[in-house]
Amino acid sequence: MELANKKVFITGGSAGIGKALLAEFIRHGVRDFAVMGRKQAALDALKQEFPEARLLLIAGDVGQPADLDRAVATIAEEWGGLDVLVNNAGVVSAGLLADQSDDDIISQININLTGLILLTKKALPLLLQSTDGALINISSGYGYLAMPFYSVYAATKAAIRQFSDAMRREHYQHPLRVMTVYPSATDTDMMKTAVVKGMDSAEEVARASVEGLLAGQINVIMGGAEREAQIKTNFLEPRKIDAVAASNYEALRERTARHRSM
Ligand SMILES: NC(=O)c1ccc[n+]([C@@H]2O[C@H](COP(=O)([O-])OP(=O)(O)OC[C@H]3O[C@@H](n4cnc5c(N)ncnc54)[C@H](OP(=O)(O)O)[C@@H]3O)[C@@H](O)[C@H]2O)c1
């Protein structure tokens, strides 16, 4: 895949992994970006940070279908097409299920999953016109390996994995790559209220993602061989992972007690 001259839409491109992806795509010659986020100031700041980029800044909430319609209509009008959609925007609220507010449960599902599916549906007619298109969905290591205190978040991220696989198989006759990224703990605003040591940087995730895209990978799983082994164990012998989670239960409860980024 040749990235230069591609038109790329990144949800949540104003911070964290999304912004690092924007920078990485720029390094590969991309100049035309649409970026969606809720905070206008964070979108506007991209103009100073990336003067070489041509930015379509779309203030909106991926959890609001009308905002998604507006975003796709703007792209159709301004560009007449789209080559790469990166579904990256996401939120998290940790804690025992019983302690999570109904609002946080609904919002996590709505933003992380429903919004991602609806935007994909709405953007697909444009993506399928591209002769070399890509759909990149940002899941999470928890999309493979669920852990206590992240039941709702992990459910949304596992659903993204299945959605991606189905999309790839549904569109096999089209020149559309579908790739899913599974970051491990990554040092971004989302993790400010979690207590985690040794996180990846957003730049590392972005680099691996773009490398994966260029190499035609289906999945980019951060966390190395150790994470891949855990995923295999979780599939074949889930009780072994149950035991690991049980032995870390109190530590995990403490580390995640205030983890919320909504
Ligand atoms: N950081 C990690 O450890 C980690 C690990 C695994 C997976 N991930 C996933 O990676 C993705 C990016 O996370 P991050 O760590 O980069 O998060 P982040 O630093 O909090 O950035 C999130 C971005 O998404 C935007 N956003 C959030 N909710 C939105 C909404 N409803 N509508 C539109 N934009 C929205 C934010 O802008 P506004 O607030 O202005 O809307 C921001 O630009 C998420 O899907 C996350 O679940 C992260």
Coordinates of C-alpha atoms and ligand atoms in Angstrom, one line a residue:
M1 CA 0.0 0.0 0.0
E2 CA 1.3 3.4 -1.0
L3 CA 0.3 6.0 1.7
A4 CA 1.3 9.3 0.0
N5 CA -1.8 11.1 -1.4
K6 CA -4.2 9.0 0.7
K7 CA -7.1 10.7 2.4
V8 CA -7.3 9.6 6.0
F9 CA -10.0 10.1 8.6
I10 CA -9.0 9.5 12.2
T11 CA -11.6 9.7 15.0
G12 CA -10.0 10.9 18.3
G13 CA -7.0 12.2 16.3
S14 CA -6.6 15.1 18.6
A15 CA -4.8 13.2 21.4
G16 CA -3.0 10.1 22.4
I17 CA -2.7 7.2 20.0
G18 CA -4.9 8.9 17.3
K19 CA -2.6 12.0 17.3
A20 CA 0.5 9.8 17.1
L21 CA -1.0 8.0 14.2
L22 CA -1.6 11.3 12.5
A23 CA 2.1 12.1 13.0
E24 CA 3.2 8.7 11.7
F25 CA 1.0 9.0 8.6
I26 CA 2.6 12.4 7.9
R27 CA 6.0 10.7 8.1
H28 CA 4.7 8.4 5.3
G29 CA 3.7 11.3 3.1
V30 CA 0.0 11.6 4.0
R31 CA -1.2 15.2 4.0
D32 CA -5.0 15.1 3.9
F33 CA -6.6 14.3 7.2
A34 CA -10.1 14.5 8.7
V35 CA -10.0 14.5 12.4
M36 CA -13.0 14.2 14.7
G37 CA -13.1 14.9 18.4
R38 CA -15.4 16.5 20.9
K39 CA -13.1 19.4 22.1
Q40 CA -12.7 22.1 19.5
A41 CA -9.6 23.5 21.2
A42 CA -7.8 20.2 20.9
L43 CA -8.7 20.0 17.2
D44 CA -7.5 23.6 16.6
A45 CA -4.2 22.9 18.3
L46 CA -3.4 20.4 15.5
K47 CA -3.0 23.2 13.0
Q48 CA 0.0 24.6 14.9
E49 CA 1.4 21.2 15.7
F50 CA 1.2 19.8 12.1
P51 CA 1.5 22.8 9.7
E52 CA 2.3 20.5 6.8
A53 CA -1.1 18.7 7.1
R54 CA -4.3 19.7 5.4
L55 CA -6.8 19.3 8.1
L56 CA -10.5 18.9 8.0
L57 CA -11.4 19.4 11.7
I58 CA -14.8 18.0 12.6
A59 CA -16.0 18.8 16.1
G60 CA -18.4 16.0 17.1
D61 CA -19.1 13.0 19.2
V62 CA -18.8 9.5 17.7
G63 CA -21.6 8.4 20.0
Q64 CA -24.0 10.7 18.2
P65 CA -25.3 9.3 14.9
A66 CA -26.1 12.9 13.6
D67 CA -22.5 13.9 14.1
L68 CA -21.3 10.9 12.2
D69 CA -23.6 11.8 9.3
R70 CA -22.3 15.3 9.3
A71 CA -18.6 14.0 9.3
V72 CA -19.2 11.7 6.4
A73 CA -21.1 14.4 4.5
T74 CA -18.3 16.9 5.1
I75 CA -15.7 14.4 3.8
A76 CA -17.8 13.6 0.7
E77 CA -18.2 17.3 -0.1
E78 CA -14.6 18.3 0.6
W79 CA -12.8 15.3 -0.8
G80 CA -15.3 13.3 -2.8
G81 CA -13.7 10.1 -1.4
L82 CA -11.9 8.5 1.5
D83 CA -9.0 6.0 1.5
V84 CA -8.4 5.2 5.2
L85 CA -10.8 5.3 8.2
V86 CA -9.2 4.9 11.6
N87 CA -11.8 4.2 14.2
N88 CA -9.7 5.2 17.2
A89 CA -11.9 7.3 19.6
G90 CA -12.6 5.5 22.8
V91 CA -13.3 5.9 26.5
V92 CA -12.9 3.8 29.6
S93 CA -14.5 3.5 33.0
A94 CA -13.1 0.8 35.3
G95 CA -14.6 -0.8 38.4
L96 CA -16.7 -3.7 39.5
L97 CA -19.8 -3.9 37.3
A98 CA -22.0 -3.2 40.3
D99 CA -20.2 0.0 40.9
Q100 CA -20.4 1.4 37.4
S101 CA -23.1 3.9 36.7
D102 CA -25.6 3.1 34.0
D103 CA -24.5 6.2 32.2
D104 CA -20.8 5.0 32.0
I105 CA -21.9 1.6 30.8
I106 CA -24.1 3.0 28.1
S107 CA -21.5 5.6 27.0
Q108 CA -18.7 3.1 26.8
I109 CA -20.8 0.8 24.5
N110 CA -22.1 3.7 22.5
I111 CA -18.7 5.5 21.9
N112 CA -16.4 2.5 21.7
L113 CA -18.7 0.2 19.8
T114 CA -21.9 1.5 18.4
G115 CA -20.3 4.7 17.1
L116 CA -17.5 2.7 15.5
I117 CA -19.9 0.4 13.7
L118 CA -22.2 3.2 12.6
L119 CA -19.3 5.3 11.3
T120 CA -17.9 2.3 9.4
K121 CA -21.4 1.8 7.8
K122 CA -21.7 5.4 6.9
A123 CA -18.2 5.8 5.5
L124 CA -18.1 2.5 3.6
P125 CA -19.6 3.8 0.4
L126 CA -16.6 6.3 0.2
L127 CA -14.0 3.7 1.3
L128 CA -15.2 1.2 -1.2
Q129 CA -14.7 3.7 -4.0
S130 CA -11.0 3.8 -3.1
T131 CA -8.8 1.5 -5.3
D132 CA -6.6 1.0 -2.2
G133 CA -8.6 1.5 0.9
A134 CA -8.1 0.6 4.6
L135 CA -10.3 0.3 7.7
I136 CA -8.3 0.3 10.9
N137 CA -10.1 -0.4 14.1
I138 CA -8.4 0.3 17.5
S139 CA -9.4 -2.4 19.9
S140 CA -7.3 -3.2 23.1
G141 CA -5.3 -6.0 24.6
Y142 CA -8.4 -6.5 26.7
G143 CA -10.3 -7.2 23.5
Y144 CA -8.5 -10.6 23.6
L145 CA -7.8 -11.0 27.3
A146 CA -10.6 -9.7 29.6
M147 CA -9.6 -8.7 33.1
P148 CA -11.6 -8.0 36.3
F149 CA -12.8 -4.4 36.7
Y150 CA -12.9 -3.9 32.9
S151 CA -15.9 -6.0 32.0
V152 CA -17.8 -3.4 30.0
Y153 CA -14.7 -1.9 28.3
A154 CA -13.3 -5.4 27.5
A155 CA -16.7 -6.3 26.0
T156 CA -16.7 -3.3 23.7
K157 CA -13.1 -4.1 22.6
A158 CA -13.8 -7.8 22.0
A159 CA -16.8 -6.9 19.9
I160 CA -14.5 -4.6 17.8
R161 CA -12.3 -7.7 17.1
Q162 CA -15.3 -9.7 15.8
F163 CA -16.7 -6.8 13.8
S164 CA -13.3 -6.3 12.1
D165 CA -13.0 -10.0 11.2
A166 CA -16.6 -10.0 9.8
M167 CA -15.9 -6.7 7.8
R168 CA -12.8 -8.2 6.2
R169 CA -14.6 -11.4 5.2
E170 CA -17.7 -9.4 4.0
H171 CA -15.6 -7.2 1.7
Y172 CA -13.0 -9.7 0.5
Q173 CA -13.9 -8.9 -3.1
H174 CA -13.0 -5.2 -2.6
P175 CA -9.6 -3.6 -2.4
L176 CA -10.2 -2.8 1.3
R177 CA -7.7 -3.9 4.0
V178 CA -9.2 -4.4 7.4
M179 CA -6.8 -4.3 10.3
T180 CA -7.3 -4.3 14.0
V181 CA -4.8 -2.9 16.6
Y182 CA -4.6 -4.2 20.1
P183 CA -2.6 -1.7 22.2
S184 CA -1.4 -2.7 25.6
A185 CA -1.2 -0.1 28.4
T186 CA -0.1 3.1 26.5
D187 CA 1.0 6.3 28.1
T188 CA -1.8 8.7 27.1
D189 CA -4.4 10.9 28.8
M190 CA -6.7 7.8 29.0
M191 CA -4.3 6.2 31.5
K192 CA -3.7 9.3 33.7
T193 CA -6.0 7.9 36.4
A194 CA -4.7 4.3 36.2
V195 CA -1.6 3.2 38.0
V196 CA 0.5 1.3 35.5
K197 CA 4.3 1.0 35.1
G198 CA 6.2 0.4 31.9
M199 CA 3.6 1.6 29.4
D200 CA 4.2 1.7 25.6
S201 CA 4.3 5.2 24.1
A202 CA 1.6 6.3 21.7
E203 CA 4.3 6.7 19.1
E204 CA 5.3 3.0 19.5
V205 CA 1.7 2.0 18.9
A206 CA 1.4 4.3 15.9
R207 CA 4.6 3.0 14.4
A208 CA 3.7 -0.6 14.8
S209 CA 0.2 0.1 13.3
V210 CA 1.4 1.8 10.2
E211 CA 4.2 -0.8 9.7
G212 CA 1.5 -3.5 10.1
L213 CA -0.7 -1.8 7.5
L214 CA 2.1 -1.5 5.0
A215 CA 3.0 -5.2 5.6
G216 CA -0.6 -6.3 5.1
Q217 CA -1.1 -7.5 8.6
I218 CA -4.6 -8.3 9.9
N219 CA -3.8 -7.8 13.5
V220 CA -1.3 -5.7 15.3
I221 CA -0.9 -7.0 18.8
M222 CA 1.2 -4.9 21.2
G223 CA 2.9 -6.5 24.2
G224 CA 5.2 -8.8 22.3
A225 CA 5.6 -12.6 22.6
E226 CA 4.4 -12.6 26.2
R227 CA 1.0 -11.1 25.3
E228 CA 0.6 -13.5 22.3
A229 CA 1.3 -16.4 24.6
Q230 CA -1.3 -15.2 27.1
I231 CA -3.9 -14.9 24.4
K232 CA -3.2 -18.5 23.3
T233 CA -3.5 -19.7 26.9
N234 CA -6.7 -17.7 27.4
F235 CA -8.2 -19.5 24.4
L236 CA -7.0 -23.0 25.1
E237 CA -6.9 -23.0 28.9
P238 CA -8.8 -20.0 30.2
R239 CA -8.7 -21.3 33.8
K240 CA -5.0 -20.6 33.8
I241 CA -5.7 -16.9 33.1
D242 CA -8.4 -17.0 35.8
A243 CA -5.8 -18.1 38.2
V244 CA -3.4 -15.2 37.2
A245 CA -6.3 -12.7 37.5
A246 CA -7.2 -14.1 40.9
S247 CA -3.7 -13.9 42.2
N248 CA -3.5 -10.2 41.1
Y249 CA -7.0 -9.3 42.1
E250 CA -6.4 -6.9 45.0
A251 CA -3.4 -5.3 43.2
L252 CA -5.5 -4.8 40.1
R253 CA -8.4 -3.4 42.2
E254 CA -6.1 -0.8 43.7
R255 CA -4.5 0.1 40.4
T256 CA -7.8 0.6 38.7
A257 CA -9.8 2.1 41.5
R258 CA -9.9 5.6 40.0
H259 CA -9.4 4.7 36.3
R260 CA -11.9 6.7 34.3
S261 CA -11.5 8.6 31.1
M262 CA -14.9 9.4 29.6
Ligands
LIG1 N1 -4.1 4.2 26.3 C1 -4.2 2.9 26.5 O1 -3.5 2.3 27.4 C2 -5.0 2.1 25.5 C3 -4.8 0.7 25.6 C4 -5.6 -0.1 24.7 C5 -6.5 0.5 23.8 N2 -6.6 1.8 23.8 C6 -7.5 2.4 22.8 O2 -6.9 3.3 22.0 C7 -7.8 4.4 21.6 C8 -7.2 5.7 21.8 O3 -6.9 5.8 23.2 P1 -5.9 6.9 23.8 O4 -5.3 6.2 24.9 O5 -5.2 7.6 22.8 O6 -7.0 7.9 24.5 P2 -7.0 9.5 24.8 O7 -5.5 9.9 25.0 O8 -7.9 9.7 25.9 O9 -7.5 10.1 23.4 C9 -8.8 9.8 23.0 C10 -9.2 10.6 21.8 O10 -10.5 10.3 21.4 C11 -11.3 11.4 21.4 N3 -12.6 11.0 21.8 C12 -13.0 10.4 23.0 N4 -14.3 10.2 23.0 C13 -14.8 10.7 21.9 C14 -16.1 10.8 21.3 N5 -17.2 10.4 22.0 N6 -16.3 11.3 20.1 C15 -15.2 11.8 19.4 N7 -13.9 11.7 19.9 C16 -13.8 11.2 21.1 C17 -10.6 12.4 22.3 O11 -11.0 13.7 22.1 P3 -12.1 14.5 22.9 O12 -12.0 14.1 24.3 O13 -11.9 16.0 22.6 O14 -13.4 14.0 22.3 C18 -9.2 12.1 22.0 O15 -8.8 12.8 20.8 C19 -9.1 4.1 22.4 O16 -10.0 3.4 21.6 C20 -8.6 3.2 23.5 O17 -9.7 2.4 24.0 C21 -5.8 2.6 24.6

